[in-house]
């Protein structure tokens, strides 16, 4: 367990945020930490969607249960937090 800084580029937000997460956090927890700084401030909530994480400029989302320590992300690397329509 160690603090790990990531830069959040949250969909719909015009501000990049430095977010401190833990190396044991999953991508779902990373997305929630990023949402704390954007949703309800500059971005409206989308209750019909889930948040997904991918590397800046990447096409594929990182698995939701993947831990930061196992992701290969580097400190202060920029990640994109994207809304994905929930599957019912």
N, CA, C and O atoms as a Tinker XYZ file with bonds, in Angstrom:
   352  protein
     1  N      0.835000   -1.182000    0.000000    73     2
     2  CA     0.000000    0.000000    0.000000    64     1     3
     3  C      0.878000    1.243000    0.000000    63     2     4     5
     4  O      1.676000    1.469000    0.909000    81     3
     5  N      0.706000    2.034000   -1.042000    73     3     6
     6  CA     1.470000    3.276000   -1.148000    64     5     7
     7  C      0.664000    4.269000   -1.969000    63     6     8     9
     8  O     -0.045000    3.894000   -2.903000    81     7
     9  N      0.781000    5.534000   -1.609000    73     7    10
    10  CA     0.129000    6.567000   -2.397000    64     9    11
    11  C      0.743000    6.608000   -3.782000    63    10    12    13
    12  O      1.951000    6.436000   -3.949000    81    11
    13  N     -0.108000    6.840000   -4.778000    73    11    14
    14  CA     0.317000    6.811000   -6.170000    64    13    15
    15  C     -0.409000    7.935000   -6.898000    63    14    16    17
    16  O     -1.636000    7.890000   -6.996000    81    15
    17  N      0.299000    8.946000   -7.416000    73    15    18
    18  CA    -0.359000   10.061000   -8.095000    64    17    19
    19  C     -0.652000    9.744000   -9.560000    63    18    20    21
    20  O      0.209000    9.235000  -10.278000    81    19
    21  N     -1.859000   10.045000   -9.988000    73    19    22
    22  CA    -2.251000    9.935000  -11.390000    64    21    23
    23  C     -2.909000   11.235000  -11.819000    63    22    24    25
    24  O     -3.527000   11.920000  -11.004000    81    23
    25  N     -2.782000   11.574000  -13.081000    73    23    26
    26  CA    -3.450000   12.747000  -13.622000    64    25    27
    27  C     -4.737000   12.282000  -14.282000    63    26    28    29
    28  O     -4.718000   11.422000  -15.163000    81    27
    29  N     -5.852000   12.855000  -13.853000    73    27    30
    30  CA    -7.170000   12.464000  -14.338000    64    29    31
    31  C     -7.654000   13.417000  -15.410000    63    30    32    33
    32  O     -7.750000   14.624000  -15.189000    81    31
    33  N     -7.959000   12.863000  -16.578000    73    31    34
    34  CA    -8.614000   13.598000  -17.657000    64    33    35
    35  C    -10.032000   13.039000  -17.734000    63    34    36    37
    36  O    -10.294000   12.061000  -18.434000    81    35
    37  N    -10.940000   13.682000  -16.998000    73    35    38
    38  CA   -12.298000   13.173000  -16.813000    64    37    39
    39  C    -13.183000   13.646000  -17.962000    63    38    40    41
    40  O    -13.218000   14.837000  -18.271000    81    39
    41  N    -13.900000   12.715000  -18.595000    73    39    42
    42  CA   -14.765000   13.061000  -19.726000    64    41    43
    43  C    -15.751000   14.162000  -19.345000    63    42    44    45
    44  O    -16.460000   14.057000  -18.344000    81    43
    45  N    -15.785000   15.210000  -20.149000    73    43    46
    46  CA   -16.698000   16.319000  -19.911000    64    45    47
    47  C    -16.125000   17.417000  -19.036000    63    46    48    49
    48  O    -16.747000   18.468000  -18.881000    81    47
    49  N    -14.956000   17.194000  -18.462000    73    47    50
    50  CA   -14.318000   18.198000  -17.613000    64    49    51
    51  C    -13.212000   18.888000  -18.408000    63    50    52    53
    52  O    -12.558000   18.261000  -19.243000    81    51
    53  N    -13.009000   20.154000  -18.152000    73    51    54
    54  CA   -11.955000   20.884000  -18.845000    64    53    55
    55  C    -10.704000   21.037000  -17.988000    63    54    56    57
    56  O     -9.726000   21.650000  -18.416000    81    55
    57  N    -10.734000   20.484000  -16.784000    73    55    58
    58  CA    -9.619000   20.595000  -15.847000    64    57    59
    59  C     -8.975000   19.222000  -15.660000    63    58    60    61
    60  O     -9.663000   18.239000  -15.384000    81    59
    61  N     -7.661000   19.162000  -15.813000    73    59    62
    62  CA    -6.929000   17.945000  -15.447000    64    61    63
    63  C     -6.675000   18.008000  -13.955000    63    62    64    65
    64  O     -6.301000   19.054000  -13.426000    81    63
    65  N     -6.880000   16.879000  -13.271000    73    63    66
    66  CA    -6.729000   16.833000  -11.820000    64    65    67
    67  C     -5.635000   15.841000  -11.448000    63    66    68    69
    68  O     -5.557000   14.753000  -12.019000    81    67
    69  N     -4.795000   16.214000  -10.493000    73    67    70
    70  CA    -3.853000   15.269000   -9.920000    64    69    71
    71  C     -4.595000   14.551000   -8.799000    63    70    72    73
    72  O     -5.066000   15.181000   -7.852000    81    71
    73  N     -4.696000   13.228000   -8.912000    73    71    74
    74  CA    -5.465000   12.425000   -7.962000    64    73    75
    75  C     -4.519000   11.441000   -7.286000    63    74    76    77
    76  O     -3.805000   10.693000   -7.955000    81    75
    77  N     -4.517000   11.445000   -5.963000    73    75    78
    78  CA    -3.703000   10.488000   -5.206000    64    77    79
    79  C     -4.552000    9.263000   -4.915000    63    78    80    81
    80  O     -5.574000    9.344000   -4.234000    81    79
    81  N     -4.114000    8.131000   -5.440000    73    79    82
    82  CA    -4.796000    6.860000   -5.183000    64    81    83
    83  C     -3.803000    5.941000   -4.481000    63    82    84    85
    84  O     -2.661000    6.326000   -4.231000    81    83
    85  N     -4.234000    4.752000   -4.173000    73    83    86
    86  CA    -3.376000    3.778000   -3.516000    64    85    87
    87  C     -3.006000    2.694000   -4.516000    63    86    88    89
    88  O     -3.796000    2.376000   -5.404000    81    87
    89  N     -1.841000    2.137000   -4.386000    73    87    90
    90  CA    -1.418000    1.073000   -5.293000    64    89    91
    91  C     -2.313000   -0.157000   -5.200000    63    90    92    93
    92  O     -2.340000   -0.966000   -6.128000    81    91
    93  N     -3.042000   -0.314000   -4.107000    73    91    94
    94  CA    -3.975000   -1.433000   -3.952000    64    93    95
    95  C     -5.370000   -1.129000   -4.495000    63    94    96    97
    96  O     -6.230000   -2.010000   -4.505000    81    95
    97  N     -5.609000    0.104000   -4.946000    73    95    98
    98  CA    -6.918000    0.464000   -5.493000    64    97    99
    99  C     -7.159000   -0.211000   -6.834000    63    98   100   101
   100  O     -6.239000   -0.394000   -7.631000    81    99
   101  N     -8.418000   -0.579000   -7.065000    73    99   102
   102  CA    -8.830000   -1.103000   -8.374000    64   101   103
   103  C     -9.132000    0.071000   -9.307000    63   102   104   105
   104  O     -9.201000    1.220000   -8.870000    81   103
   105  N     -9.309000   -0.225000  -10.574000    73   103   106
   106  CA    -9.648000    0.838000  -11.528000    64   105   107
   107  C    -11.007000    1.448000  -11.203000    63   106   108   109
   108  O    -11.215000    2.636000  -11.447000    81   107
   109  N    -11.938000    0.664000  -10.659000    73   107   110
   110  CA   -13.218000    1.236000  -10.221000    64   109   111
   111  C    -12.993000    2.250000   -9.104000    63   110   112   113
   112  O    -13.646000    3.294000   -9.078000    81   111
   113  N    -12.083000    1.958000   -8.187000    73   111   114
   114  CA   -11.784000    2.890000   -7.096000    64   113   115
   115  C    -11.043000    4.117000   -7.617000    63   114   116   117
   116  O    -11.247000    5.223000   -7.116000    81   115
   117  N    -10.198000    3.932000   -8.605000    73   115   118
   118  CA    -9.507000    5.068000   -9.231000    64   117   119
   119  C    -10.532000    5.984000   -9.903000    63   118   120   121
   120  O    -10.470000    7.206000   -9.761000    81   119
   121  N    -11.469000    5.389000  -10.632000    73   119   122
   122  CA   -12.507000    6.173000  -11.299000    64   121   123
   123  C    -13.340000    6.950000  -10.278000    63   122   124   125
   124  O    -13.677000    8.112000  -10.507000    81   123
   125  N    -13.670000    6.317000   -9.158000    73   123   126
   126  CA   -14.450000    6.989000   -8.108000    64   125   127
   127  C    -13.665000    8.144000   -7.500000    63   126   128   129
   128  O    -14.234000    9.195000   -7.208000    81   127
   129  N    -12.359000    7.955000   -7.307000    73   127   130
   130  CA   -11.529000    9.032000   -6.760000    64   129   131
   131  C    -11.475000   10.207000   -7.723000    63   130   132   133
   132  O    -11.525000   11.362000   -7.299000    81   131
   133  N    -11.374000    9.921000   -9.008000    73   131   134
   134  CA   -11.358000   10.989000  -10.010000    64   133   135
   135  C    -12.716000   11.682000  -10.073000    63   134   136   137
   136  O    -12.790000   12.904000  -10.204000    81   135
   137  N    -13.783000   10.903000   -9.982000    73   135   138
   138  CA   -15.135000   11.466000  -10.038000    64   137   139
   139  C    -15.379000   12.450000   -8.901000    63   138   140   141
   140  O    -16.087000   13.442000   -9.074000    81   139
   141  N    -14.801000   12.179000   -7.753000    73   139   142
   142  CA   -14.961000   13.059000   -6.595000    64   141   143
   143  C    -14.568000   14.501000   -6.930000    63   142   144   145
   144  O    -15.147000   15.440000   -6.385000    81   143
   145  N    -13.607000   14.680000   -7.805000    73   143   146
   146  CA   -13.104000   16.008000   -8.143000    64   145   147
   147  C    -13.845000   16.653000   -9.315000    63   146   148   149
   148  O    -13.683000   17.850000   -9.556000    81   147
   149  N    -14.652000   15.883000  -10.048000    73   147   150
   150  CA   -15.294000   16.411000  -11.252000    64   149   151
   151  C    -16.822000   16.372000  -11.210000    63   150   152   153
   152  O    -17.478000   17.363000  -11.529000    81   151
   153  N    -17.383000   15.233000  -10.819000    73   151   154
   154  CA   -18.841000   15.061000  -10.859000    64   153   155
   155  C    -19.489000   15.929000   -9.782000    63   154   156   157
   156  O    -19.087000   15.926000   -8.618000    81   155
   157  N    -20.505000   16.667000  -10.214000    73   155   158
   158  CA   -21.199000   17.580000   -9.308000    64   157   159
   159  C    -20.505000   18.925000   -9.185000    63   158   160   161
   160  O    -21.010000   19.822000   -8.510000    81   159
   161  N    -19.373000   19.076000   -9.817000    73   159   162
   162  CA   -18.643000   20.352000   -9.818000    64   161   163
   163  C    -18.666000   20.945000  -11.222000    63   162   164   165
   164  O    -19.205000   22.030000  -11.439000    81   163
   165  N    -18.076000   20.223000  -12.174000    73   163   166
   166  CA   -18.052000   20.693000  -13.558000    64   165   167
   167  C    -18.683000   19.689000  -14.511000    63   166   168   169
   168  O    -18.873000   19.986000  -15.691000    81   167
   169  N    -19.008000   18.502000  -14.007000    73   167   170
   170  CA   -19.574000   17.427000  -14.819000    64   169   171
   171  C    -20.830000   16.917000  -14.120000    63   170   172   173
   172  O    -20.829000   16.693000  -12.909000    81   171
   173  N    -21.895000   16.737000  -14.890000    73   171   174
   174  CA   -23.130000   16.213000  -14.284000    64   173   175
   175  C    -23.037000   14.696000  -14.127000    63   174   176   177
   176  O    -22.376000   14.015000  -14.911000    81   175
   177  N    -23.703000   14.191000  -13.114000    73   175   178
   178  CA   -23.729000   12.747000  -12.867000    64   177   179
   179  C    -24.530000   12.050000  -13.965000    63   178   180   181
   180  O    -25.454000   12.630000  -14.535000    81   179
   181  N    -24.173000   10.827000  -14.248000    73   179   182
   182  CA   -24.904000    9.998000  -15.219000    64   181   183
   183  C    -25.226000    8.666000  -14.543000    63   182   184   185
   184  O    -24.469000    7.704000  -14.667000    81   183
   185  N    -26.349000    8.615000  -13.831000    73   183   186
   186  CA   -26.680000    7.407000  -13.074000    64   185   187
   187  C    -26.888000    6.173000  -13.937000    63   186   188   189
   188  O    -26.847000    5.057000  -13.421000    81   187
   189  N    -27.110000    6.340000  -15.231000    73   187   190
   190  CA   -27.310000    5.199000  -16.131000    64   189   191
   191  C    -25.996000    4.684000  -16.724000    63   190   192   193
   192  O    -26.007000    3.829000  -17.609000    81   191
   193  N    -24.865000    5.204000  -16.240000    73   191   194
   194  CA   -23.556000    4.836000  -16.783000    64   193   195
   195  C    -22.591000    4.432000  -15.673000    63   194   196   197
   196  O    -22.793000    4.752000  -14.502000    81   195
   197  N    -21.535000    3.720000  -16.072000    73   195   198
   198  CA   -20.450000    3.396000  -15.151000    64   197   199
   199  C    -19.193000    4.105000  -15.644000    63   198   200   201
   200  O    -19.093000    4.466000  -16.817000    81   199
   201  N    -18.257000    4.296000  -14.759000    73   199   202
   202  CA   -17.008000    4.954000  -15.121000    64   201   203
   203  C    -15.952000    3.916000  -15.441000    63   202   204   205
   204  O    -15.787000    2.933000  -14.718000    81   203
   205  N    -15.241000    4.142000  -16.527000    73   203   206
   206  CA   -14.175000    3.240000  -16.952000    64   205   207
   207  C    -12.876000    4.033000  -17.079000    63   206   208   209
   208  O    -12.892000    5.245000  -17.297000    81   207
   209  N    -11.762000    3.336000  -16.941000    73   207   210
   210  CA   -10.431000    3.955000  -16.971000    64   209   211
   211  C     -9.644000    3.391000  -18.145000    63   210   212   213
   212  O     -9.664000    2.189000  -18.409000    81   211
   213  N     -8.951000    4.286000  -18.845000    73   211   214
   214  CA    -7.999000    3.868000  -19.872000    64   213   215
   215  C     -6.822000    4.830000  -19.867000    63   214   216   217
   216  O     -6.916000    5.942000  -19.346000    81   215
   217  N     -5.720000    4.395000  -20.448000    73   215   218
   218  CA    -4.561000    5.278000  -20.586000    64   217   219
   219  C     -4.913000    6.418000  -21.535000    63   218   220   221
   220  O     -5.710000    6.238000  -22.456000    81   219
   221  N     -4.332000    7.571000  -21.317000    73   219   222
   222  CA    -4.541000    8.715000  -22.207000    64   221   223
   223  C     -4.229000    8.299000  -23.642000    63   222   224   225
   224  O     -3.134000    7.814000  -23.927000    81   223
   225  N     -5.179000    8.486000  -24.533000    73   223   226
   226  CA    -4.997000    8.156000  -25.938000    64   225   227
   227  C     -5.205000    6.695000  -26.275000    63   226   228   229
   228  O     -5.124000    6.313000  -27.443000    81   227
   229  N     -5.475000    5.865000  -25.267000    73   227   230
   230  CA    -5.694000    4.439000  -25.499000    64   229   231
   231  C     -7.090000    4.170000  -26.026000    63   230   232   233
   232  O     -7.976000    5.020000  -25.940000    81   231
   233  N     -7.275000    2.982000  -26.572000    73   231   234
   234  CA    -8.584000    2.585000  -27.085000    64   233   235
   235  C     -9.306000    1.636000  -26.143000    63   234   236   237
   236  O    -10.535000    1.624000  -26.084000    81   235
   237  N     -8.538000    0.840000  -25.408000    73   235   238
   238  CA    -9.137000   -0.183000  -24.556000    64   237   239
   239  C     -9.166000    0.250000  -23.096000    63   238   240   241
   240  O     -8.225000    0.858000  -22.585000    81   239
   241  N    -10.269000   -0.081000  -22.445000    73   239   242
   242  CA   -10.388000    0.189000  -21.023000    64   241   243
   243  C     -9.549000   -0.813000  -20.239000    63   242   244   245
   244  O     -9.382000   -1.961000  -20.652000    81   243
   245  N     -9.033000   -0.369000  -19.120000    73   243   246
   246  CA    -8.352000   -1.285000  -18.202000    64   245   247
   247  C     -9.426000   -2.080000  -17.456000    63   246   248   249
   248  O    -10.493000   -1.538000  -17.171000    81   247
   249  N     -9.171000   -3.339000  -17.138000    73   247   250
   250  CA   -10.163000   -4.138000  -16.400000    64   249   251
   251  C    -10.548000   -3.450000  -15.089000    63   250   252   253
   252  O     -9.698000   -2.894000  -14.394000    81   251
   253  N    -11.819000   -3.496000  -14.770000    73   251   254
   254  CA   -12.336000   -2.777000  -13.601000    64   253   255
   255  C    -11.722000   -3.252000  -12.299000    63   254   256   257
   256  O    -11.587000   -2.462000  -11.366000    81   255
   257  N    -11.346000   -4.518000  -12.208000    73   255   258
   258  CA   -10.783000   -5.067000  -10.968000    64   257   259
   259  C     -9.252000   -5.007000  -10.929000    63   258   260   261
   260  O     -8.643000   -5.407000   -9.937000    81   259
   261  N     -8.636000   -4.515000  -11.992000    73   259   262
   262  CA    -7.176000   -4.410000  -12.053000    64   261   263
   263  C     -6.681000   -3.418000  -11.013000    63   262   264   265
   264  O     -7.206000   -2.310000  -10.908000    81   263
   265  N     -5.680000   -3.810000  -10.248000    73   263   266
   266  CA    -5.103000   -2.916000   -9.235000    64   265   267
   267  C     -4.055000   -2.006000   -9.870000    63   266   268   269
   268  O     -3.392000   -2.376000  -10.840000    81   267
   269  N     -3.923000   -0.830000   -9.311000    73   267   270
   270  CA    -2.945000    0.139000   -9.796000    64   269   271
   271  C     -1.553000   -0.494000   -9.845000    63   270   272   273
   272  O     -0.825000   -0.312000  -10.821000    81   271
   273  N     -1.184000   -1.227000   -8.811000    73   271   274
   274  CA     0.153000   -1.840000   -8.733000    64   273   275
   275  C      0.411000   -2.797000   -9.897000    63   274   276   277
   276  O      1.562000   -2.998000  -10.285000    81   275
   277  N     -0.643000   -3.387000  -10.455000    73   275   278
   278  CA    -0.507000   -4.368000  -11.531000    64   277   279
   279  C     -0.777000   -3.782000  -12.919000    63   278   280   281
   280  O     -0.721000   -4.498000  -13.918000    81   279
   281  N     -1.067000   -2.484000  -12.976000    73   279   282
   282  CA    -1.523000   -1.870000  -14.223000    64   281   283
   283  C     -0.411000   -1.429000  -15.164000    63   282   284   285
   284  O     -0.640000   -1.256000  -16.361000    81   283
   285  N      0.794000   -1.247000  -14.625000    73   283   286
   286  CA     1.881000   -0.724000  -15.445000    64   285   287
   287  C      1.857000    0.792000  -15.588000    63   286   288   289
   288  O      2.693000    1.368000  -16.284000    81   287
   289  N      0.894000    1.437000  -14.927000    73   287   290
   290  CA     0.840000    2.905000  -14.956000    64   289   291
   291  C      2.043000    3.468000  -14.221000    63   290   292   293
   292  O      2.548000    2.870000  -13.271000    81   291
   293  N      2.492000    4.626000  -14.678000    73   291   294
   294  CA     3.624000    5.302000  -14.044000    64   293   295
   295  C      3.116000    6.482000  -13.226000    63   294   296   297
   296  O      2.067000    7.038000  -13.550000    81   295
   297  N      3.830000    6.879000  -12.174000    73   295   298
   298  CA     3.403000    8.034000  -11.384000    64   297   299
   299  C      3.179000    9.261000  -12.264000    63   298   300   301
   300  O      3.989000    9.576000  -13.136000    81   299
   301  N      2.092000    9.927000  -12.023000    73   299   302
   302  CA     1.599000   11.129000  -12.710000    64   301   303
   303  C      1.174000   10.880000  -14.148000    63   302   304   305
   304  O      0.859000   11.833000  -14.861000    81   303
   305  N      1.155000    9.627000  -14.597000    73   303   306
   306  CA     0.659000    9.331000  -15.945000    64   305   307
   307  C     -0.795000    9.786000  -16.050000    63   306   308   309
   308  O     -1.548000    9.723000  -15.078000    81   307
   309  N     -1.176000   10.241000  -17.229000    73   307   310
   310  CA    -2.545000   10.696000  -17.436000    64   309   311
   311  C     -3.433000    9.528000  -17.846000    63   310   312   313
   312  O     -3.119000    8.760000  -18.756000    81   311
   313  N     -4.543000    9.426000  -17.143000    73   311   314
   314  CA    -5.568000    8.432000  -17.466000    64   313   315
   315  C     -6.833000    9.170000  -17.870000    63   314   316   317
   316  O     -7.081000   10.290000  -17.424000    81   315
   317  N     -7.617000    8.541000  -18.704000    73   315   318
   318  CA    -8.914000    9.083000  -19.094000    64   317   319
   319  C    -10.001000    8.321000  -18.340000    63   318   320   321
   320  O     -9.983000    7.093000  -18.264000    81   319
   321  N    -10.930000    9.066000  -17.795000    73   319   322
   322  CA   -12.088000    8.479000  -17.126000    64   321   323
   323  C    -13.270000    8.733000  -18.056000    63   322   324   325
   324  O    -13.629000    9.879000  -18.329000    81   323
   325  N    -13.863000    7.651000  -18.533000    73   323   326
   326  CA   -14.906000    7.727000  -19.566000    64   325   327
   327  C    -16.199000    7.108000  -19.053000    63   326   328   329
   328  O    -16.185000    6.080000  -18.376000    81   327
   329  N    -17.320000    7.751000  -19.385000    73   327   330
   330  CA   -18.638000    7.193000  -19.053000    64   329   331
   331  C    -18.954000    6.078000  -20.039000    63   330   332   333
   332  O    -18.804000    6.259000  -21.247000    81   331
   333  N    -19.386000    4.932000  -19.540000    73   331   334
   334  CA   -19.827000    3.822000  -20.382000    64   333   335
   335  C    -21.263000    3.489000  -19.987000    63   334   336   337
   336  O    -21.570000    3.333000  -18.805000    81   335
   337  N    -22.120000    3.383000  -20.964000    73   335   338
   338  CA   -23.522000    3.056000  -20.704000    64   337   339
   339  C    -23.599000    1.713000  -19.989000    63   338   340   341
   340  O    -23.017000    0.729000  -20.448000    81   339
   341  N    -24.307000    1.670000  -18.880000    73   339   342
   342  CA   -24.447000    0.424000  -18.111000    64   341   343
   343  C    -25.230000   -0.594000  -18.923000    63   342   344   345
   344  O    -26.200000   -0.250000  -19.598000    81   343
   345  N    -24.802000   -1.849000  -18.853000    73   343   346
   346  CA   -25.478000   -2.937000  -19.545000    64   345   347
   347  C    -26.489000   -3.559000  -18.594000    63   346   348   349
   348  O    -26.151000   -3.946000  -17.475000    81   347
   349  N    -27.707000   -3.648000  -19.039000    73   347   350
   350  CA   -28.769000   -4.189000  -18.164000    64   349   351
   351  C    -29.063000   -5.607000  -18.503000    63   350   352
   352  O    -29.923000   -6.225000  -17.876000    81   351
